[in-house]
Amino acid sequence: MSTLCQITIGNDTSGSSFEHYWSKTNTIPLYLIILLLPLLCFRSASFFARFTFFGTISVVYLIVLVTIKAAHLGFHLEFHWLDPSQFYVPEFRLLFPQLTGVLTLAFFIHNCIITLMKSNKKQENNVRDLSLAYLLVGGTYMYVGVLIFAAFPSPPLSKDCIEPNFLDNFSSSDLLVFVARVCLLFQMITVYPLLGYLVRVQIMGQLFGNHYPSFLHILVLNIAIVGAGVLMAMFYPNIGSIIRFSGAICGLALVFLLPALVHMISLKHQGKLTWLSVVFHSFLILLGVANLLAQFFM
């Protein structure tokens, strides 16, 4: 990021004692260990599932916040098909694999959704519920992303100055943004244990045939999960790159590679495998490999 971006939208780094003990990358991740590690050790995630409703309230507040900020700032858009101007980006760039890495994560998340949907009492409603969930989530991401991009003040700044965490684009002293951060923290407190529960169910179920073999097993697993998150937050706090790399890596296995191989093996056992099918599914696997390799050049 350029110096202009850092000076204009960066938070105040006055070097006060408060900044020393309340740093986004140095101290806050360590504080969160005390809060999150005990929550991950709960035997059942049903307690947190009851509080996910408050996460919906947080999302509604974020939508209202983005709408207010966009109405206040106005739209700053200028369309160029290929040629970038001083403050705008073209509609198409060779950096588009950044988006494909994130999109692959959306397919990979089915791996977690299946675990959640299996616990529904009324399995016949799974298709309806999942369709509505994807529609609402996709609409929320589109609304927030488009408005933040359109309203970002360029000039004087380039659109490249937009932070991956859209709240970082606003002043840390903004009261509405502060409330949004508190809402997000509460939302993460309810969602994070659910995600940890999904990881526990899949890993422990495969290794030991039991979702909760013992407290010691769960504690070791949770320390590894929280430790990985804390290390990334302290030494590589770039959520955009983390999402696209994890999406490309996991998506290669569970979106492109394994489904294509399993399908071809099944067709072979049935004696229905054709050269056209081999070429088509091999092409899909190559797309996944290319998607992963492209992330290293962005």
PDB file of C-alpha atoms in Angstrom:
ATOM      1  CA  MET A   1       0.000   0.000   0.000  1.00  0.00           C
ATOM      2  CA  SER A   2       1.307   3.458  -0.848  1.00  0.00           C
ATOM      3  CA  THR A   3       2.336   6.031   1.748  1.00  0.00           C
ATOM      4  CA  LEU A   4      -0.617   8.220   0.761  1.00  0.00           C
ATOM      5  CA  CYS A   5      -3.016   5.392   1.596  1.00  0.00           C
ATOM      6  CA  GLN A   6      -1.392   4.800   4.978  1.00  0.00           C
ATOM      7  CA  ILE A   7      -1.409   8.471   5.926  1.00  0.00           C
ATOM      8  CA  THR A   8      -4.940   9.185   4.817  1.00  0.00           C
ATOM      9  CA  ILE A   9      -6.941   6.178   5.941  1.00  0.00           C
ATOM     10  CA  GLY A  10      -4.617   4.614   8.494  1.00  0.00           C
ATOM     11  CA  ASN A  11      -5.554   4.817  12.143  1.00  0.00           C
ATOM     12  CA  ASP A  12      -3.813   7.154  14.503  1.00  0.00           C
ATOM     13  CA  THR A  13      -0.458   5.696  15.528  1.00  0.00           C
ATOM     14  CA  SER A  14       0.590   8.313  18.022  1.00  0.00           C
ATOM     15  CA  GLY A  15       2.610   5.859  20.085  1.00  0.00           C
ATOM     16  CA  SER A  16       0.578   6.344  23.279  1.00  0.00           C
ATOM     17  CA  SER A  17       0.589   3.789  26.069  1.00  0.00           C
ATOM     18  CA  PHE A  18      -2.921   2.756  25.003  1.00  0.00           C
ATOM     19  CA  GLU A  19      -1.637   1.916  21.520  1.00  0.00           C
ATOM     20  CA  HIS A  20       1.143  -0.116  23.135  1.00  0.00           C
ATOM     21  CA  TYR A  21      -1.261  -2.339  25.079  1.00  0.00           C
ATOM     22  CA  TRP A  22      -4.106  -2.315  22.549  1.00  0.00           C
ATOM     23  CA  SER A  23      -2.517  -3.147  19.202  1.00  0.00           C
ATOM     24  CA  LYS A  24      -4.484  -4.867  16.451  1.00  0.00           C
ATOM     25  CA  THR A  25      -1.581  -7.147  15.556  1.00  0.00           C
ATOM     26  CA  ASN A  26       0.573  -7.330  18.702  1.00  0.00           C
ATOM     27  CA  THR A  27      -1.701  -7.628  21.740  1.00  0.00           C
ATOM     28  CA  ILE A  28      -5.386  -8.048  20.805  1.00  0.00           C
ATOM     29  CA  PRO A  29      -4.873 -11.547  19.282  1.00  0.00           C
ATOM     30  CA  LEU A  30      -3.327 -12.651  22.588  1.00  0.00           C
ATOM     31  CA  TYR A  31      -6.262 -11.238  24.565  1.00  0.00           C
ATOM     32  CA  LEU A  32      -8.666 -13.187  22.370  1.00  0.00           C
ATOM     33  CA  ILE A  33      -7.001 -16.469  23.386  1.00  0.00           C
ATOM     34  CA  ILE A  34      -8.378 -15.981  26.907  1.00  0.00           C
ATOM     35  CA  LEU A  35     -11.864 -15.393  25.502  1.00  0.00           C
ATOM     36  CA  LEU A  36     -12.091 -17.936  22.688  1.00  0.00           C
ATOM     37  CA  LEU A  37     -10.148 -20.976  23.878  1.00  0.00           C
ATOM     38  CA  PRO A  38     -12.551 -21.826  26.755  1.00  0.00           C
ATOM     39  CA  LEU A  39     -15.550 -21.383  24.417  1.00  0.00           C
ATOM     40  CA  LEU A  40     -14.135 -23.900  21.944  1.00  0.00           C
ATOM     41  CA  CYS A  41     -13.924 -26.551  24.654  1.00  0.00           C
ATOM     42  CA  PHE A  42     -17.695 -26.761  25.156  1.00  0.00           C
ATOM     43  CA  ARG A  43     -18.907 -30.256  24.425  1.00  0.00           C
ATOM     44  CA  SER A  44     -21.954 -29.150  22.409  1.00  0.00           C
ATOM     45  CA  ALA A  45     -22.286 -26.214  20.045  1.00  0.00           C
ATOM     46  CA  SER A  46     -26.059 -25.940  20.512  1.00  0.00           C
ATOM     47  CA  PHE A  47     -25.557 -23.251  23.170  1.00  0.00           C
ATOM     48  CA  PHE A  48     -23.914 -20.958  20.621  1.00  0.00           C
ATOM     49  CA  ALA A  49     -26.341 -21.860  17.856  1.00  0.00           C
ATOM     50  CA  ARG A  50     -29.089 -20.233  19.889  1.00  0.00           C
ATOM     51  CA  PHE A  51     -27.194 -16.938  19.847  1.00  0.00           C
ATOM     52  CA  THR A  52     -26.558 -16.783  16.106  1.00  0.00           C
ATOM     53  CA  PHE A  53     -29.733 -14.695  15.844  1.00  0.00           C
ATOM     54  CA  PHE A  54     -27.772 -11.804  17.330  1.00  0.00           C
ATOM     55  CA  GLY A  55     -25.320 -12.224  14.461  1.00  0.00           C
ATOM     56  CA  THR A  56     -28.196 -11.390  12.124  1.00  0.00           C
ATOM     57  CA  ILE A  57     -28.741  -8.149  14.037  1.00  0.00           C
ATOM     58  CA  SER A  58     -25.052  -7.370  13.541  1.00  0.00           C
ATOM     59  CA  VAL A  59     -25.355  -7.923   9.786  1.00  0.00           C
ATOM     60  CA  VAL A  60     -28.404  -5.636   9.606  1.00  0.00           C
ATOM     61  CA  TYR A  61     -26.469  -2.932  11.458  1.00  0.00           C
ATOM     62  CA  LEU A  62     -23.540  -3.261   9.042  1.00  0.00           C
ATOM     63  CA  ILE A  63     -25.889  -2.870   6.076  1.00  0.00           C
ATOM     64  CA  VAL A  64     -27.385   0.263   7.645  1.00  0.00           C
ATOM     65  CA  LEU A  65     -23.895   1.613   8.411  1.00  0.00           C
ATOM     66  CA  VAL A  66     -22.690   1.083   4.837  1.00  0.00           C
ATOM     67  CA  THR A  67     -25.855   2.698   3.473  1.00  0.00           C
ATOM     68  CA  ILE A  68     -25.375   5.771   5.683  1.00  0.00           C
ATOM     69  CA  LYS A  69     -21.695   6.113   4.770  1.00  0.00           C
ATOM     70  CA  ALA A  70     -22.418   5.701   1.051  1.00  0.00           C
ATOM     71  CA  ALA A  71     -25.183   8.305   1.193  1.00  0.00           C
ATOM     72  CA  HIS A  72     -22.830  10.692   2.992  1.00  0.00           C
ATOM     73  CA  LEU A  73     -19.802  10.172   0.715  1.00  0.00           C
ATOM     74  CA  GLY A  74     -21.638   9.746  -2.569  1.00  0.00           C
ATOM     75  CA  PHE A  75     -20.520   7.570  -5.461  1.00  0.00           C
ATOM     76  CA  HIS A  76     -17.028   7.973  -6.943  1.00  0.00           C
ATOM     77  CA  LEU A  77     -17.035   5.916 -10.110  1.00  0.00           C
ATOM     78  CA  GLU A  78     -15.495   6.326 -13.523  1.00  0.00           C
ATOM     79  CA  PHE A  79     -15.631   3.497 -16.028  1.00  0.00           C
ATOM     80  CA  HIS A  80     -12.639   2.420 -18.087  1.00  0.00           C
ATOM     81  CA  TRP A  81     -12.679  -0.917 -19.873  1.00  0.00           C
ATOM     82  CA  LEU A  82      -8.936  -1.487 -20.118  1.00  0.00           C
ATOM     83  CA  ASP A  83      -7.015   1.719 -19.410  1.00  0.00           C
ATOM     84  CA  PRO A  84      -6.554   2.628 -15.738  1.00  0.00           C
ATOM     85  CA  SER A  85      -6.712   6.290 -14.820  1.00  0.00           C
ATOM     86  CA  GLN A  86      -4.981   7.952 -11.889  1.00  0.00           C
ATOM     87  CA  PHE A  87      -7.686   7.185  -9.326  1.00  0.00           C
ATOM     88  CA  TYR A  88      -9.720   4.346 -10.837  1.00  0.00           C
ATOM     89  CA  VAL A  89      -9.203   0.747 -11.851  1.00  0.00           C
ATOM     90  CA  PRO A  90     -10.374  -0.802 -15.130  1.00  0.00           C
ATOM     91  CA  GLU A  91     -13.296  -3.212 -15.262  1.00  0.00           C
ATOM     92  CA  PHE A  92     -10.945  -6.067 -16.181  1.00  0.00           C
ATOM     93  CA  ARG A  93      -7.460  -6.696 -14.829  1.00  0.00           C
ATOM     94  CA  LEU A  94      -5.039  -9.594 -14.891  1.00  0.00           C
ATOM     95  CA  LEU A  95      -5.448  -9.749 -11.096  1.00  0.00           C
ATOM     96  CA  PHE A  96      -8.862 -11.448 -11.469  1.00  0.00           C
ATOM     97  CA  PRO A  97      -7.553 -14.779  -9.996  1.00  0.00           C
ATOM     98  CA  GLN A  98      -7.760 -13.038  -6.612  1.00  0.00           C
ATOM     99  CA  LEU A  99     -11.528 -13.254  -7.017  1.00  0.00           C
ATOM    100  CA  THR A 100     -11.521 -16.840  -8.280  1.00  0.00           C
ATOM    101  CA  GLY A 101      -9.609 -17.909  -5.161  1.00  0.00           C
ATOM    102  CA  VAL A 102     -12.281 -16.343  -2.949  1.00  0.00           C
ATOM    103  CA  LEU A 103     -15.105 -17.803  -5.042  1.00  0.00           C
ATOM    104  CA  THR A 104     -13.604 -21.277  -4.738  1.00  0.00           C
ATOM    105  CA  LEU A 105     -13.890 -20.919  -0.966  1.00  0.00           C
ATOM    106  CA  ALA A 106     -17.634 -20.443  -1.417  1.00  0.00           C
ATOM    107  CA  PHE A 107     -17.834 -23.914  -2.980  1.00  0.00           C
ATOM    108  CA  PHE A 108     -15.491 -25.412  -0.398  1.00  0.00           C
ATOM    109  CA  ILE A 109     -17.739 -24.168   2.430  1.00  0.00           C
ATOM    110  CA  HIS A 110     -20.200 -26.907   1.434  1.00  0.00           C
ATOM    111  CA  ASN A 111     -17.903 -29.170   3.424  1.00  0.00           C
ATOM    112  CA  CYS A 112     -18.973 -27.358   6.601  1.00  0.00           C
ATOM    113  CA  ILE A 113     -22.591 -26.808   5.598  1.00  0.00           C
ATOM    114  CA  ILE A 114     -23.206 -30.534   5.156  1.00  0.00           C
ATOM    115  CA  THR A 115     -22.167 -31.093   8.775  1.00  0.00           C
ATOM    116  CA  LEU A 116     -24.575 -28.408   9.964  1.00  0.00           C
ATOM    117  CA  MET A 117     -27.497 -29.537   7.826  1.00  0.00           C
ATOM    118  CA  LYS A 118     -27.247 -33.134   9.061  1.00  0.00           C
ATOM    119  CA  SER A 119     -28.435 -31.997  12.493  1.00  0.00           C
ATOM    120  CA  ASN A 120     -31.654 -30.398  11.192  1.00  0.00           C
ATOM    121  CA  LYS A 121     -34.827 -31.966  12.560  1.00  0.00           C
ATOM    122  CA  LYS A 122     -36.713 -31.518   9.271  1.00  0.00           C
ATOM    123  CA  GLN A 123     -34.363 -32.756   6.585  1.00  0.00           C
ATOM    124  CA  GLU A 124     -36.950 -32.119   3.875  1.00  0.00           C
ATOM    125  CA  ASN A 125     -36.433 -28.372   4.337  1.00  0.00           C
ATOM    126  CA  ASN A 126     -32.674 -28.482   3.727  1.00  0.00           C
ATOM    127  CA  VAL A 127     -32.851 -27.408   0.085  1.00  0.00           C
ATOM    128  CA  ARG A 128     -35.116 -24.476   0.881  1.00  0.00           C
ATOM    129  CA  ASP A 129     -33.100 -23.340   3.902  1.00  0.00           C
ATOM    130  CA  LEU A 130     -29.758 -23.649   2.129  1.00  0.00           C
ATOM    131  CA  SER A 131     -31.019 -21.799  -0.943  1.00  0.00           C
ATOM    132  CA  LEU A 132     -32.287 -18.918   1.179  1.00  0.00           C
ATOM    133  CA  ALA A 133     -29.036 -18.835   3.143  1.00  0.00           C
ATOM    134  CA  TYR A 134     -26.910 -18.592   0.015  1.00  0.00           C
ATOM    135  CA  LEU A 135     -29.207 -15.949  -1.455  1.00  0.00           C
ATOM    136  CA  LEU A 136     -29.073 -13.784   1.680  1.00  0.00           C
ATOM    137  CA  VAL A 137     -25.326 -14.181   2.191  1.00  0.00           C
ATOM    138  CA  GLY A 138     -24.547 -13.487  -1.471  1.00  0.00           C
ATOM    139  CA  GLY A 139     -26.824 -10.449  -1.490  1.00  0.00           C
ATOM    140  CA  THR A 140     -25.224  -9.076   1.676  1.00  0.00           C
ATOM    141  CA  TYR A 141     -21.683  -9.439   0.335  1.00  0.00           C
ATOM    142  CA  MET A 142     -22.643  -7.878  -2.990  1.00  0.00           C
ATOM    143  CA  TYR A 143     -24.426  -4.939  -1.368  1.00  0.00           C
ATOM    144  CA  VAL A 144     -21.655  -4.109   1.088  1.00  0.00           C
ATOM    145  CA  GLY A 145     -18.831  -4.691  -1.411  1.00  0.00           C
ATOM    146  CA  VAL A 146     -20.337  -2.652  -4.234  1.00  0.00           C
ATOM    147  CA  LEU A 147     -21.304   0.281  -2.008  1.00  0.00           C
ATOM    148  CA  ILE A 148     -17.901   0.434  -0.279  1.00  0.00           C
ATOM    149  CA  PHE A 149     -16.111   0.331  -3.633  1.00  0.00           C
ATOM    150  CA  ALA A 150     -18.410   2.913  -5.205  1.00  0.00           C
ATOM    151  CA  ALA A 151     -18.351   5.319  -2.260  1.00  0.00           C
ATOM    152  CA  PHE A 152     -14.617   5.150  -1.553  1.00  0.00           C
ATOM    153  CA  PRO A 153     -13.351   8.743  -2.035  1.00  0.00           C
ATOM    154  CA  SER A 154     -11.297   8.613  -5.210  1.00  0.00           C
ATOM    155  CA  PRO A 155      -9.990  11.162  -5.857  1.00  0.00           C
ATOM    156  CA  PRO A 156      -8.063  11.989  -3.718  1.00  0.00           C
ATOM    157  CA  LEU A 157      -7.312   8.291  -3.121  1.00  0.00           C
ATOM    158  CA  SER A 158      -6.975   5.415  -5.534  1.00  0.00           C
ATOM    159  CA  LYS A 159      -9.401   2.510  -5.297  1.00  0.00           C
ATOM    160  CA  ASP A 160      -6.329   0.352  -4.644  1.00  0.00           C
ATOM    161  CA  CYS A 161      -6.205   1.942  -1.169  1.00  0.00           C
ATOM    162  CA  ILE A 162      -9.363   0.108  -0.074  1.00  0.00           C
ATOM    163  CA  GLU A 163      -8.570  -2.072   2.950  1.00  0.00           C
ATOM    164  CA  PRO A 164      -9.545  -5.791   2.934  1.00  0.00           C
ATOM    165  CA  ASN A 165     -11.435  -5.208   6.200  1.00  0.00           C
ATOM    166  CA  PHE A 166     -13.852  -2.518   5.074  1.00  0.00           C
ATOM    167  CA  LEU A 167     -14.194  -1.067   8.598  1.00  0.00           C
ATOM    168  CA  ASP A 168     -10.506  -0.119   8.449  1.00  0.00           C
ATOM    169  CA  ASN A 169     -11.393   2.364   5.705  1.00  0.00           C
ATOM    170  CA  PHE A 170     -13.054   4.579   8.311  1.00  0.00           C
ATOM    171  CA  SER A 171     -11.579   6.524  11.198  1.00  0.00           C
ATOM    172  CA  SER A 172     -11.123   4.602  14.441  1.00  0.00           C
ATOM    173  CA  SER A 173     -12.742   7.536  16.293  1.00  0.00           C
ATOM    174  CA  ASP A 174     -16.022   7.161  14.344  1.00  0.00           C
ATOM    175  CA  LEU A 175     -18.724   6.159  16.855  1.00  0.00           C
ATOM    176  CA  LEU A 176     -20.839   4.254  14.299  1.00  0.00           C
ATOM    177  CA  VAL A 177     -17.792   2.270  13.177  1.00  0.00           C
ATOM    178  CA  PHE A 178     -16.858   1.526  16.802  1.00  0.00           C
ATOM    179  CA  VAL A 179     -20.348   0.101  17.416  1.00  0.00           C
ATOM    180  CA  ALA A 180     -19.949  -1.974  14.245  1.00  0.00           C
ATOM    181  CA  ARG A 181     -16.674  -3.415  15.551  1.00  0.00           C
ATOM    182  CA  VAL A 182     -18.363  -4.363  18.841  1.00  0.00           C
ATOM    183  CA  CYS A 183     -21.198  -6.042  16.932  1.00  0.00           C
ATOM    184  CA  LEU A 184     -18.697  -7.970  14.816  1.00  0.00           C
ATOM    185  CA  LEU A 185     -16.818  -9.075  17.922  1.00  0.00           C
ATOM    186  CA  PHE A 186     -20.007 -10.441  19.461  1.00  0.00           C
ATOM    187  CA  GLN A 187     -20.897 -12.125  16.179  1.00  0.00           C
ATOM    188  CA  MET A 188     -17.486 -13.788  16.004  1.00  0.00           C
ATOM    189  CA  ILE A 189     -17.834 -14.968  19.610  1.00  0.00           C
ATOM    190  CA  THR A 190     -20.978 -16.872  18.616  1.00  0.00           C
ATOM    191  CA  VAL A 191     -19.799 -18.062  15.178  1.00  0.00           C
ATOM    192  CA  TYR A 192     -16.195 -19.022  15.995  1.00  0.00           C
ATOM    193  CA  PRO A 193     -17.114 -21.860  18.406  1.00  0.00           C
ATOM    194  CA  LEU A 194     -19.497 -23.209  15.747  1.00  0.00           C
ATOM    195  CA  LEU A 195     -16.697 -23.275  13.193  1.00  0.00           C
ATOM    196  CA  GLY A 196     -14.431 -24.934  15.755  1.00  0.00           C
ATOM    197  CA  TYR A 197     -17.146 -27.491  16.398  1.00  0.00           C
ATOM    198  CA  LEU A 198     -17.326 -28.304  12.682  1.00  0.00           C
ATOM    199  CA  VAL A 199     -13.574 -28.835  12.559  1.00  0.00           C
ATOM    200  CA  ARG A 200     -13.751 -31.002  15.665  1.00  0.00           C
ATOM    201  CA  VAL A 201     -16.560 -33.159  14.286  1.00  0.00           C
ATOM    202  CA  GLN A 202     -14.747 -33.814  11.013  1.00  0.00           C
ATOM    203  CA  ILE A 203     -11.241 -34.386  12.397  1.00  0.00           C
ATOM    204  CA  MET A 204     -12.111 -36.315  15.545  1.00  0.00           C
ATOM    205  CA  GLY A 205     -14.801 -38.294  13.746  1.00  0.00           C
ATOM    206  CA  GLN A 206     -12.314 -39.462  11.135  1.00  0.00           C
ATOM    207  CA  LEU A 207      -9.427 -40.170  13.517  1.00  0.00           C
ATOM    208  CA  PHE A 208     -11.213 -41.634  16.541  1.00  0.00           C
ATOM    209  CA  GLY A 209     -14.761 -42.342  15.389  1.00  0.00           C
ATOM    210  CA  ASN A 210     -16.012 -40.079  18.179  1.00  0.00           C
ATOM    211  CA  HIS A 211     -16.703 -36.357  18.063  1.00  0.00           C
ATOM    212  CA  TYR A 212     -15.539 -35.907  21.674  1.00  0.00           C
ATOM    213  CA  PRO A 213     -12.994 -38.636  22.516  1.00  0.00           C
ATOM    214  CA  SER A 214     -11.741 -36.817  25.627  1.00  0.00           C
ATOM    215  CA  PHE A 215     -11.211 -33.328  26.986  1.00  0.00           C
ATOM    216  CA  LEU A 216      -7.455 -33.615  26.413  1.00  0.00           C
ATOM    217  CA  HIS A 217      -7.946 -34.437  22.720  1.00  0.00           C
ATOM    218  CA  ILE A 218     -10.282 -31.477  22.288  1.00  0.00           C
ATOM    219  CA  LEU A 219      -7.965 -29.131  24.183  1.00  0.00           C
ATOM    220  CA  VAL A 220      -4.962 -30.019  21.989  1.00  0.00           C
ATOM    221  CA  LEU A 221      -7.018 -29.546  18.841  1.00  0.00           C
ATOM    222  CA  ASN A 222      -8.418 -26.215  20.034  1.00  0.00           C
ATOM    223  CA  ILE A 223      -4.957 -24.940  20.984  1.00  0.00           C
ATOM    224  CA  ALA A 224      -3.807 -25.743  17.453  1.00  0.00           C
ATOM    225  CA  ILE A 225      -6.838 -23.964  15.930  1.00  0.00           C
ATOM    226  CA  VAL A 226      -6.532 -20.847  18.084  1.00  0.00           C
ATOM    227  CA  GLY A 227      -2.740 -20.810  17.792  1.00  0.00           C
ATOM    228  CA  ALA A 228      -2.893 -20.853  13.996  1.00  0.00           C
ATOM    229  CA  GLY A 229      -5.358 -17.964  13.999  1.00  0.00           C
ATOM    230  CA  VAL A 230      -3.309 -15.921  16.465  1.00  0.00           C
ATOM    231  CA  LEU A 231      -0.093 -16.417  14.509  1.00  0.00           C
ATOM    232  CA  MET A 232      -1.771 -15.307  11.287  1.00  0.00           C
ATOM    233  CA  ALA A 233      -3.300 -12.275  13.019  1.00  0.00           C
ATOM    234  CA  MET A 234       0.071 -11.231  14.421  1.00  0.00           C
ATOM    235  CA  PHE A 235       2.421 -11.952  11.533  1.00  0.00           C
ATOM    236  CA  TYR A 236       0.226 -11.947   8.419  1.00  0.00           C
ATOM    237  CA  PRO A 237      -2.915  -9.867   9.109  1.00  0.00           C
ATOM    238  CA  ASN A 238      -4.130  -9.883   5.511  1.00  0.00           C
ATOM    239  CA  ILE A 239      -7.575 -11.429   5.494  1.00  0.00           C
ATOM    240  CA  GLY A 240      -7.977 -11.102   1.724  1.00  0.00           C
ATOM    241  CA  SER A 241      -4.893 -13.152   0.922  1.00  0.00           C
ATOM    242  CA  ILE A 242      -5.711 -15.704   3.624  1.00  0.00           C
ATOM    243  CA  ILE A 243      -9.177 -16.269   2.162  1.00  0.00           C
ATOM    244  CA  ARG A 244      -8.032 -16.593  -1.438  1.00  0.00           C
ATOM    245  CA  PHE A 245      -5.141 -18.946  -0.640  1.00  0.00           C
ATOM    246  CA  SER A 246      -7.222 -21.147   1.657  1.00  0.00           C
ATOM    247  CA  GLY A 247     -10.024 -21.152  -0.908  1.00  0.00           C
ATOM    248  CA  ALA A 248      -7.675 -22.102  -3.751  1.00  0.00           C
ATOM    249  CA  ILE A 249      -5.911 -24.847  -1.764  1.00  0.00           C
ATOM    250  CA  CYS A 250      -8.990 -26.446  -0.216  1.00  0.00           C
ATOM    251  CA  GLY A 251     -11.016 -25.869  -3.358  1.00  0.00           C
ATOM    252  CA  LEU A 252      -8.443 -27.687  -5.468  1.00  0.00           C
ATOM    253  CA  ALA A 253      -8.967 -30.807  -3.379  1.00  0.00           C
ATOM    254  CA  LEU A 254     -12.694 -30.706  -2.657  1.00  0.00           C
ATOM    255  CA  VAL A 255     -14.059 -28.811  -5.672  1.00  0.00           C
ATOM    256  CA  PHE A 256     -11.870 -29.741  -8.632  1.00  0.00           C
ATOM    257  CA  LEU A 257      -9.737 -32.808  -7.852  1.00  0.00           C
ATOM    258  CA  LEU A 258     -11.650 -35.288  -5.676  1.00  0.00           C
ATOM    259  CA  PRO A 259     -15.137 -34.937  -7.254  1.00  0.00           C
ATOM    260  CA  ALA A 260     -13.693 -35.351 -10.756  1.00  0.00           C
ATOM    261  CA  LEU A 261     -11.566 -38.366  -9.771  1.00  0.00           C
ATOM    262  CA  VAL A 262     -14.369 -40.065  -7.865  1.00  0.00           C
ATOM    263  CA  HIS A 263     -16.758 -39.531 -10.778  1.00  0.00           C
ATOM    264  CA  MET A 264     -14.287 -40.933 -13.312  1.00  0.00           C
ATOM    265  CA  ILE A 265     -13.505 -43.948 -11.093  1.00  0.00           C
ATOM    266  CA  SER A 266     -17.225 -44.602 -10.716  1.00  0.00           C
ATOM    267  CA  LEU A 267     -17.753 -44.406 -14.482  1.00  0.00           C
ATOM    268  CA  LYS A 268     -14.819 -46.758 -15.037  1.00  0.00           C
ATOM    269  CA  HIS A 269     -16.266 -49.363 -12.671  1.00  0.00           C
ATOM    270  CA  GLN A 270     -19.542 -49.140 -14.568  1.00  0.00           C
ATOM    271  CA  GLY A 271     -17.757 -49.431 -17.902  1.00  0.00           C
ATOM    272  CA  LYS A 272     -19.111 -46.039 -19.024  1.00  0.00           C
ATOM    273  CA  LEU A 273     -15.902 -43.986 -18.939  1.00  0.00           C
ATOM    274  CA  THR A 274     -15.197 -42.320 -22.289  1.00  0.00           C
ATOM    275  CA  TRP A 275     -12.264 -40.296 -23.596  1.00  0.00           C
ATOM    276  CA  LEU A 276     -14.473 -37.219 -23.783  1.00  0.00           C
ATOM    277  CA  SER A 277     -15.300 -37.550 -20.082  1.00  0.00           C
ATOM    278  CA  VAL A 278     -11.616 -38.017 -19.210  1.00  0.00           C
ATOM    279  CA  VAL A 279     -10.627 -34.909 -21.165  1.00  0.00           C
ATOM    280  CA  PHE A 280     -13.409 -32.802 -19.665  1.00  0.00           C
ATOM    281  CA  HIS A 281     -12.762 -33.783 -16.040  1.00  0.00           C
ATOM    282  CA  SER A 282      -8.992 -33.514 -16.494  1.00  0.00           C
ATOM    283  CA  PHE A 283      -9.577 -29.988 -17.745  1.00  0.00           C
ATOM    284  CA  LEU A 284     -11.508 -29.198 -14.559  1.00  0.00           C
ATOM    285  CA  ILE A 285      -8.592 -30.483 -12.458  1.00  0.00           C
ATOM    286  CA  LEU A 286      -6.170 -28.318 -14.446  1.00  0.00           C
ATOM    287  CA  LEU A 287      -8.397 -25.302 -13.796  1.00  0.00           C
ATOM    288  CA  GLY A 288      -8.091 -25.930 -10.061  1.00  0.00           C
ATOM    289  CA  VAL A 289      -4.302 -26.249 -10.307  1.00  0.00           C
ATOM    290  CA  ALA A 290      -4.091 -23.067 -12.389  1.00  0.00           C
ATOM    291  CA  ASN A 291      -6.291 -21.251  -9.879  1.00  0.00           C
ATOM    292  CA  LEU A 292      -3.939 -22.213  -7.043  1.00  0.00           C
ATOM    293  CA  LEU A 293      -0.748 -21.353  -8.929  1.00  0.00           C
ATOM    294  CA  ALA A 294      -2.153 -17.987  -9.979  1.00  0.00           C
ATOM    295  CA  GLN A 295      -2.516 -16.917  -6.330  1.00  0.00           C
ATOM    296  CA  PHE A 296       1.278 -16.837  -5.979  1.00  0.00           C
ATOM    297  CA  PHE A 297       1.608 -14.228  -8.721  1.00  0.00           C
ATOM    298  CA  MET A 298      -1.006 -11.767  -7.425  1.00  0.00           C
TER     299      MET A 298
END
